């Protein structure tokens, strides 16, 4: 199949013969399905997507990637991914999961570091594929053999998968002279790998192969802050992680570990980023605070609190594990009686919930477990929700620092967006089950209507209070841009498929003019402080440098 031996002149491939690659899953979607979705989730193993035909999009940790025919894409364990491919034909899309072990240490963490070194020319998840035909034939053979009933044939499929990995590595090297990662992204990775060292703008600019002035301008435009501010924030987040997971660290040891030899300077920077001194953060991290309503999770995270317990039905498990390196969150069962018992067995120091659907009986039961903060949801915006909880937990300083930083970031994102996008009248439409809903400024859509100061179409306010609207009602509105948020359940996807096929939908100006964007729903629909911050990142990736 791939007969040409490539002499790879790179020492970084020396450990390759000590690495073991195991294909654990493969799926092939073609013209028999109108489109292929990968719902938003944190992946636990490595992911490969090969688009033989079709077009669409992929997001990895918020980074938007246009999918194209012949494109090969990778995701690493712990990354947040989602994708959509349409216009499929008989060749379609291959989706694979695989595991990697570094046999010297039998350590998946070591293997992950090795893989990132091997694929250092990867840009936002897209790999170099010099011969899509070869990759396509390999994928077809792997799929055929791996699904065979004969164990010997399945073993041969694993051998072909090794050949696919060889092709990926060798193509990356052959293309390295002409295709390298964006210099500013290389610097971000370099910064995160060397944050414990003393770094300077001159050194980072040299890594980017730019002048210092040009580097500073490009970095701030891409990430919304200076390289030194990013370094400070990254260091403090690492310090917080250490302090959360082990309360016995001496402060000077934490400071030294994250790159600060001057403890006093570390204290100042910590308070600047966190809103409170390190000692107060340590005290707070010892408290156990339970979130018994899904919306209270996003409030607590903005206050730098990882709940000790949270609803099991909410998709935060992987987020905790990846971002905060902790598995100490108790998943609350669906039945109220069960999770009241769970809380009693903890017990938490405080409980945070929301006033919606909270009976007097349940309120009384919660109060018997711990002091309860009930957020008055109606007639208050997400900022007031944050401030209510902050006052209750004596963390108002943290809330105000967070809000100030959010407003600064929102202003930067607004400045980055093209004027033509901001001037377009925008409709934010949610597809859930068999229904459509127009989202108002009293929802996650407030990021667009309030922070970005975009305009809703005339007449949209008459639909804001409706739980469900018809396609005919939507088509009577006049808007230049459409953002569609689709539920992750099969009924929602089927509704979206039917919409795409209807003439009434395709006659909508924004759809006809290619000014429609799609987000798969998940935590982004929560009307909370933390999800507003996530949506800011999504928004910039969605429309930055796009018409």
GROMACS .gro file of N, CA, C and O in nm, residues 99-191:
model
  372
   99UNK      N    1  -0.577   0.429   2.110
   99UNK     CA    2  -0.502   0.449   2.232
   99UNK      C    3  -0.353   0.438   2.201
   99UNK      O    4  -0.313   0.371   2.104
  100UNK      N    5  -0.271   0.503   2.282
  100UNK     CA    6  -0.126   0.501   2.264
  100UNK      C    7  -0.060   0.471   2.397
  100UNK      O    8  -0.092   0.534   2.498
  101UNK      N    9   0.031   0.378   2.398
  101UNK     CA   10   0.109   0.347   2.517
  101UNK      C   11   0.257   0.362   2.485
  101UNK      O   12   0.301   0.327   2.375
  102UNK      N   13   0.331   0.416   2.579
  102UNK     CA   14   0.477   0.424   2.567
  102UNK      C   15   0.533   0.309   2.651
  102UNK      O   16   0.530   0.313   2.773
  103UNK      N   17   0.581   0.205   2.585
  103UNK     CA   18   0.605   0.077   2.651
  103UNK      C   19   0.717   0.081   2.754
  103UNK      O   20   0.723  -0.003   2.842
  104UNK      N   21   0.807   0.178   2.745
  104UNK     CA   22   0.915   0.184   2.844
  104UNK      C   23   0.858   0.211   2.983
  104UNK      O   24   0.900   0.154   3.082
  105UNK      N   25   0.761   0.304   2.990
  105UNK     CA   26   0.703   0.339   3.120
  105UNK      C   27   0.561   0.287   3.138
  105UNK      O   28   0.506   0.292   3.246
  106UNK      N   29   0.498   0.236   3.028
  106UNK     CA   30   0.358   0.198   3.032
  106UNK      C   31   0.273   0.313   3.088
  106UNK      O   32   0.185   0.294   3.170
  107UNK      N   33   0.303   0.431   3.042
  107UNK     CA   34   0.242   0.551   3.099
  107UNK      C   35   0.173   0.630   2.987
  107UNK      O   36   0.237   0.674   2.892
  108UNK      N   37   0.040   0.649   3.000
  108UNK     CA   38  -0.034   0.721   2.896
  108UNK      C   39   0.001   0.870   2.896
  108UNK      O   40  -0.012   0.937   2.794
  109UNK      N   41   0.039   0.925   3.011
  109UNK     CA   42   0.078   1.066   3.016
  109UNK      C   43   0.206   1.088   2.937
  109UNK      O   44   0.218   1.183   2.859
  110UNK      N   45   0.304   0.997   2.954
  110UNK     CA   46   0.427   1.005   2.875
  110UNK      C   47   0.395   0.991   2.728
  110UNK      O   48   0.449   1.063   2.643
  111UNK      N   49   0.305   0.896   2.696
  111UNK     CA   50   0.269   0.875   2.555
  111UNK      C   51   0.206   1.000   2.495
  111UNK      O   52   0.233   1.034   2.380
  112UNK      N   53   0.121   1.070   2.572
  112UNK     CA   54   0.059   1.192   2.522
  112UNK      C   55   0.164   1.298   2.491
  112UNK      O   56   0.158   1.365   2.387
  113UNK      N   57   0.262   1.315   2.579
  113UNK     CA   58   0.370   1.410   2.554
  113UNK      C   59   0.447   1.372   2.427
  113UNK      O   60   0.482   1.458   2.345
  114UNK      N   61   0.473   1.242   2.410
  114UNK     CA   62   0.545   1.195   2.291
  114UNK      C   63   0.465   1.224   2.164
  114UNK      O   64   0.520   1.267   2.063
  115UNK      N   65   0.334   1.199   2.170
  115UNK     CA   66   0.251   1.221   2.052
  115UNK      C   67   0.250   1.369   2.012
  115UNK      O   68   0.255   1.402   1.894
  116UNK      N   69   0.245   1.457   2.110
  116UNK     CA   70   0.245   1.600   2.078
  116UNK      C   71   0.377   1.643   2.017
  116UNK      O   72   0.382   1.731   1.931
  117UNK      N   73   0.487   1.579   2.059
  117UNK     CA   74   0.617   1.606   1.999
  117UNK      C   75   0.623   1.553   1.856
  117UNK      O   76   0.673   1.619   1.765
  118UNK      N   77   0.569   1.432   1.836
  118UNK     CA   78   0.573   1.371   1.703
  118UNK      C   79   0.490   1.450   1.603
  118UNK      O   80   0.526   1.460   1.486
  119UNK      N   81   0.378   1.506   1.649
  119UNK     CA   82   0.287   1.577   1.559
  119UNK      C   83   0.295   1.727   1.579
  119UNK      O   84   0.195   1.797   1.576
  120UNK      N   85   0.415   1.778   1.597
  120UNK     CA   86   0.430   1.920   1.630
  120UNK      C   87   0.393   2.012   1.515
  120UNK      O   88   0.381   2.132   1.533
  121UNK      N   89   0.375   1.957   1.395
  121UNK     CA   90   0.335   2.041   1.283
  121UNK      C   91   0.184   2.045   1.264
  121UNK      O   92   0.134   2.100   1.169
  122UNK      N   93   0.112   1.982   1.357
  122UNK     CA   94  -0.034   1.984   1.353
  122UNK      C   95  -0.083   2.125   1.383
  122UNK      O   96  -0.037   2.190   1.474
  123UNK      N   97  -0.181   2.172   1.303
  123UNK     CA   98  -0.236   2.306   1.321
  123UNK      C   99  -0.385   2.296   1.353
  123UNK      O  100  -0.464   2.252   1.270
  124UNK      N  101  -0.422   2.335   1.475
  124UNK     CA  102  -0.563   2.334   1.514
  124UNK      C  103  -0.632   2.203   1.481
  124UNK      O  104  -0.748   2.200   1.440
  125UNK      N  105  -0.561   2.091   1.497
  125UNK     CA  106  -0.623   1.961   1.476
  125UNK      C  107  -0.608   1.905   1.337
  125UNK      O  108  -0.632   1.786   1.315
  126UNK      N  109  -0.570   1.987   1.237
  126UNK     CA  110  -0.558   1.936   1.101
  126UNK      C  111  -0.417   1.884   1.075
  126UNK      O  112  -0.318   1.952   1.103
  127UNK      N  113  -0.409   1.762   1.022
  127UNK     CA  114  -0.281   1.700   0.991
  127UNK      C  115  -0.251   1.714   0.843
  127UNK      O  116  -0.341   1.727   0.760
  128UNK      N  117  -0.124   1.710   0.810
  128UNK     CA  118  -0.083   1.714   0.671
  128UNK      C  119  -0.109   1.578   0.607
  128UNK      O  120  -0.069   1.474   0.660
  129UNK      N  121  -0.178   1.578   0.494
  129UNK     CA  122  -0.202   1.455   0.419
  129UNK      C  123  -0.158   1.478   0.276
  129UNK      O  124  -0.228   1.543   0.198
  130UNK      N  125  -0.038   1.428   0.241
  130UNK     CA  126   0.016   1.451   0.107
  130UNK      C  127  -0.055   1.365   0.002
  130UNK      O  128  -0.053   1.397  -0.116
  131UNK      N  129  -0.114   1.254   0.046
  131UNK     CA  130  -0.182   1.165  -0.048
  131UNK      C  131  -0.314   1.119   0.011
  131UNK      O  132  -0.323   1.011   0.070
  132UNK      N  133  -0.420   1.200  -0.004
  132UNK     CA  134  -0.551   1.160   0.049
  132UNK      C  135  -0.600   1.027  -0.009
  132UNK      O  136  -0.673   0.955   0.058
  133UNK      N  137  -0.558   0.996  -0.130
  133UNK     CA  138  -0.600   0.869  -0.192
  133UNK      C  139  -0.544   0.751  -0.112
  133UNK      O  140  -0.614   0.655  -0.082
  134UNK      N  141  -0.415   0.760  -0.077
  134UNK     CA  142  -0.353   0.654   0.002
  134UNK      C  143  -0.422   0.641   0.138
  134UNK      O  144  -0.454   0.530   0.183
  135UNK      N  145  -0.447   0.755   0.203
  135UNK     CA  146  -0.513   0.753   0.333
  135UNK      C  147  -0.653   0.694   0.320
  135UNK      O  148  -0.697   0.613   0.404
  136UNK      N  149  -0.726   0.732   0.215
  136UNK     CA  150  -0.861   0.680   0.195
  136UNK      C  151  -0.863   0.530   0.175
  136UNK      O  152  -0.948   0.459   0.230
  137UNK      N  153  -0.768   0.477   0.097
  137UNK     CA  154  -0.761   0.333   0.075
  137UNK      C  155  -0.726   0.259   0.205
  137UNK      O  156  -0.781   0.152   0.234
  138UNK      N  157  -0.635   0.318   0.283
  138UNK     CA  158  -0.600   0.257   0.411
  138UNK      C  159  -0.721   0.253   0.504
  138UNK      O  160  -0.748   0.151   0.569
  139UNK      N  161  -0.796   0.364   0.510
  139UNK     CA  162  -0.913   0.369   0.597
  139UNK      C  163  -1.016   0.265   0.554
  139UNK      O  164  -1.078   0.198   0.639
  140UNK      N  165  -1.035   0.250   0.423
  140UNK     CA  166  -1.131   0.152   0.373
  140UNK      C  167  -1.091   0.009   0.413
  140UNK      O  168  -1.173  -0.070   0.457
  141UNK      N  169  -0.960  -0.020   0.400
  141UNK     CA  170  -0.912  -0.154   0.435
  141UNK      C  171  -0.922  -0.178   0.586
  141UNK      O  172  -0.962  -0.286   0.631
  142UNK      N  173  -0.884  -0.077   0.665
  142UNK     CA  174  -0.892  -0.089   0.811
  142UNK      C  175  -1.035  -0.119   0.853
  142UNK      O  176  -1.062  -0.209   0.933
  143UNK      N  177  -1.130  -0.041   0.798
  143UNK     CA  178  -1.271  -0.059   0.832
  143UNK      C  179  -1.319  -0.199   0.796
  143UNK      O  180  -1.389  -0.266   0.874
  144UNK      N  181  -1.280  -0.246   0.678
  144UNK     CA  182  -1.321  -0.378   0.631
  144UNK      C  183  -1.268  -0.489   0.721
  144UNK      O  184  -1.341  -0.580   0.761
  145UNK      N  185  -1.139  -0.482   0.757
  145UNK     CA  186  -1.077  -0.589   0.833
  145UNK      C  187  -1.114  -0.586   0.982
  145UNK      O  188  -1.133  -0.690   1.044
  146UNK      N  189  -1.123  -0.466   1.039
  146UNK     CA  190  -1.151  -0.455   1.183
  146UNK      C  191  -1.290  -0.511   1.216
  146UNK      O  192  -1.312  -0.566   1.324
  147UNK      N  193  -1.386  -0.501   1.122
  147UNK     CA  194  -1.521  -0.549   1.147
  147UNK      C  195  -1.541  -0.695   1.109
  147UNK      O  196  -1.650  -0.750   1.124
  148UNK      N  197  -1.435  -0.760   1.061
  148UNK     CA  198  -1.444  -0.900   1.021
  148UNK      C  199  -1.462  -0.990   1.143
  148UNK      O  200  -1.412  -0.961   1.253
  149UNK      N  201  -1.534  -1.101   1.124
  149UNK     CA  202  -1.555  -1.196   1.234
  149UNK      C  203  -1.429  -1.276   1.265
  149UNK      O  204  -1.413  -1.328   1.375
  150UNK      N  205  -1.341  -1.285   1.168
  150UNK     CA  206  -1.218  -1.363   1.183
  150UNK      C  207  -1.113  -1.281   1.259
  150UNK      O  208  -1.076  -1.171   1.218
  151UNK      N  209  -1.065  -1.333   1.372
  151UNK     CA  210  -0.967  -1.262   1.453
  151UNK      C  211  -0.839  -1.232   1.379
  151UNK      O  212  -0.775  -1.129   1.403
  152UNK      N  213  -0.800  -1.321   1.288
  152UNK     CA  214  -0.678  -1.298   1.210
  152UNK      C  215  -0.694  -1.177   1.118
  152UNK      O  216  -0.602  -1.098   1.102
  153UNK      N  217  -0.814  -1.163   1.062
  153UNK     CA  218  -0.840  -1.048   0.975
  153UNK      C  219  -0.843  -0.918   1.058
  153UNK      O  220  -0.793  -0.815   1.012
  154UNK      N  221  -0.900  -0.925   1.178
  154UNK     CA  222  -0.901  -0.806   1.264
  154UNK      C  223  -0.758  -0.766   1.302
  154UNK      O  224  -0.725  -0.647   1.310
  155UNK      N  225  -0.675  -0.865   1.325
  155UNK     CA  226  -0.534  -0.837   1.355
  155UNK      C  227  -0.467  -0.768   1.236
  155UNK      O  228  -0.389  -0.675   1.252
  156UNK      N  229  -0.501  -0.813   1.115
  156UNK     CA  230  -0.445  -0.750   0.995
  156UNK      C  231  -0.494  -0.604   0.985
  156UNK      O  232  -0.420  -0.516   0.939
  157UNK      N  233  -0.618  -0.579   1.029
  157UNK     CA  234  -0.668  -0.442   1.032
  157UNK      C  235  -0.585  -0.354   1.124
  157UNK      O  236  -0.558  -0.237   1.094
  158UNK      N  237  -0.540  -0.410   1.238
  158UNK     CA  238  -0.452  -0.335   1.329
  158UNK      C  239  -0.318  -0.305   1.262
  158UNK      O  240  -0.259  -0.198   1.282
  159UNK      N  241  -0.268  -0.401   1.184
  159UNK     CA  242  -0.142  -0.378   1.111
  159UNK      C  243  -0.158  -0.263   1.013
  159UNK      O  244  -0.070  -0.176   1.000
  160UNK      N  245  -0.270  -0.262   0.943
  160UNK     CA  246  -0.296  -0.152   0.849
  160UNK      C  247  -0.308  -0.019   0.922
  160UNK      O  248  -0.272   0.087   0.869
  161UNK      N  249  -0.361  -0.022   1.044
  161UNK     CA  250  -0.369   0.100   1.121
  161UNK      C  251  -0.230   0.151   1.156
  161UNK      O  252  -0.205   0.272   1.156
  162UNK      N  253  -0.137   0.061   1.186
  162UNK     CA  254   0.002   0.102   1.209
  162UNK      C  255   0.057   0.172   1.084
  162UNK      O  256   0.131   0.271   1.092
  163UNK      N  257   0.020   0.119   0.967
  163UNK     CA  258   0.065   0.180   0.842
  163UNK      C  259   0.006   0.320   0.824
  163UNK      O  260   0.074   0.410   0.774
  164UNK      N  261  -0.118   0.335   0.866
  164UNK     CA  262  -0.180   0.468   0.860
  164UNK      C  263  -0.104   0.566   0.948
  164UNK      O  264  -0.078   0.680   0.908
  165UNK      N  265  -0.066   0.523   1.069
  165UNK     CA  266   0.009   0.611   1.158
  165UNK      C  267   0.145   0.645   1.096
  165UNK      O  268   0.191   0.759   1.106
  166UNK      N  269   0.210   0.548   1.034
  166UNK     CA  270   0.338   0.575   0.967
  166UNK      C  271   0.320   0.679   0.858
  166UNK      O  272   0.402   0.771   0.842
  167UNK      N  273   0.211   0.666   0.782
  167UNK     CA  274   0.183   0.761   0.675
  167UNK      C  275   0.165   0.902   0.731
  167UNK      O  276   0.216   1.000   0.675
  168UNK      N  277   0.093   0.912   0.842
  168UNK     CA  278   0.069   1.042   0.905
  168UNK      C  279   0.201   1.105   0.949
  168UNK      O  280   0.227   1.224   0.923
  169UNK      N  281   0.286   1.027   1.016
  169UNK     CA  282   0.414   1.080   1.064
  169UNK      C  283   0.505   1.121   0.948
  169UNK      O  284   0.564   1.229   0.948
  170UNK      N  285   0.516   1.036   0.848
  170UNK     CA  286   0.607   1.064   0.737
  170UNK      C  287   0.557   1.182   0.654
  170UNK      O  288   0.637   1.266   0.610
  171UNK      N  289   0.426   1.192   0.630
  171UNK     CA  290   0.372   1.306   0.556
  171UNK      C  291   0.399   1.436   0.630
  171UNK      O  292   0.427   1.540   0.568
  172UNK      N  293   0.389   1.432   0.763
  172UNK     CA  294   0.416   1.552   0.842
  172UNK      C  295   0.558   1.600   0.826
  172UNK      O  296   0.584   1.721   0.816
  173UNK      N  297   0.652   1.507   0.822
  173UNK     CA  298   0.793   1.545   0.806
  173UNK      C  299   0.819   1.599   0.666
  173UNK      O  300   0.886   1.701   0.648
  174UNK      N  301   0.765   1.532   0.565
  174UNK     CA  302   0.788   1.575   0.427
  174UNK      C  303   0.730   1.714   0.400
  174UNK      O  304   0.782   1.789   0.317
  175UNK      N  305   0.622   1.747   0.472
  175UNK     CA  306   0.560   1.878   0.450
  175UNK      C  307   0.614   1.985   0.543
  175UNK      O  308   0.576   2.102   0.531
  176UNK      N  309   0.703   1.948   0.634
  176UNK     CA  310   0.747   2.041   0.738
  176UNK      C  311   0.818   2.163   0.680
  176UNK      O  312   0.811   2.272   0.737
  177UNK      N  313   0.886   2.146   0.568
  177UNK     CA  314   0.961   2.259   0.511
  177UNK      C  315   0.867   2.369   0.463
  177UNK      O  316   0.902   2.487   0.465
  178UNK      N  317   0.746   2.328   0.422
  178UNK     CA  318   0.654   2.427   0.367
  178UNK      C  319   0.536   2.458   0.458
  178UNK      O  320   0.477   2.564   0.448
  179UNK      N  321   0.500   2.361   0.543
  179UNK     CA  322   0.383   2.379   0.628
  179UNK      C  323   0.421   2.365   0.773
  179UNK      O  324   0.456   2.258   0.820
  180UNK      N  325   0.415   2.472   0.846
  180UNK     CA  326   0.442   2.471   0.989
  180UNK      C  327   0.327   2.536   1.062
  180UNK      O  328   0.247   2.609   1.004
  181UNK      N  329   0.315   2.506   1.188
  181UNK     CA  330   0.209   2.566   1.268
  181UNK      C  331   0.222   2.717   1.271
  181UNK      O  332   0.331   2.771   1.252
  182UNK      N  333   0.111   2.784   1.290
  182UNK     CA  334   0.116   2.929   1.302
  182UNK      C  335   0.216   2.966   1.411
  182UNK      O  336   0.209   2.912   1.522
  183UNK      N  337   0.309   3.055   1.383
  183UNK     CA  338   0.413   3.088   1.482
  183UNK      C  339   0.358   3.128   1.617
  183UNK      O  340   0.410   3.088   1.720
  184UNK      N  341   0.248   3.206   1.619
  184UNK     CA  342   0.195   3.251   1.747
  184UNK      C  343   0.137   3.135   1.828
  184UNK      O  344   0.140   3.133   1.950
  185UNK      N  345   0.084   3.031   1.759
  185UNK     CA  346   0.034   2.913   1.828
  185UNK      C  347   0.150   2.830   1.883
  185UNK      O  348   0.141   2.770   1.990
  186UNK      N  349   0.260   2.826   1.809
  186UNK     CA  350   0.379   2.759   1.859
  186UNK      C  351   0.427   2.824   1.987
  186UNK      O  352   0.469   2.756   2.083
  187UNK      N  353   0.419   2.957   1.992
  187UNK     CA  354   0.463   3.029   2.111
  187UNK      C  355   0.373   2.996   2.229
  187UNK      O  356   0.422   2.977   2.342
  188UNK      N  357   0.243   2.988   2.207
  188UNK     CA  358   0.151   2.955   2.316
  188UNK      C  359   0.185   2.819   2.374
  188UNK      O  360   0.189   2.800   2.496
  189UNK      N  361   0.210   2.721   2.288
  189UNK     CA  362   0.248   2.588   2.335
  189UNK      C  363   0.382   2.594   2.408
  189UNK      O  364   0.398   2.535   2.516
  190UNK      N  365   0.477   2.668   2.352
  190UNK     CA  366   0.609   2.683   2.414
  190UNK      C  367   0.596   2.747   2.552
  190UNK      O  368   0.661   2.703   2.649
  191UNK      N  369   0.511   2.847   2.561
  191UNK     CA  370   0.490   2.917   2.688
  191UNK      C  371   0.432   2.823   2.794
  191UNK      O  372   0.479   2.820   2.908
   0.00000   0.00000   0.00000
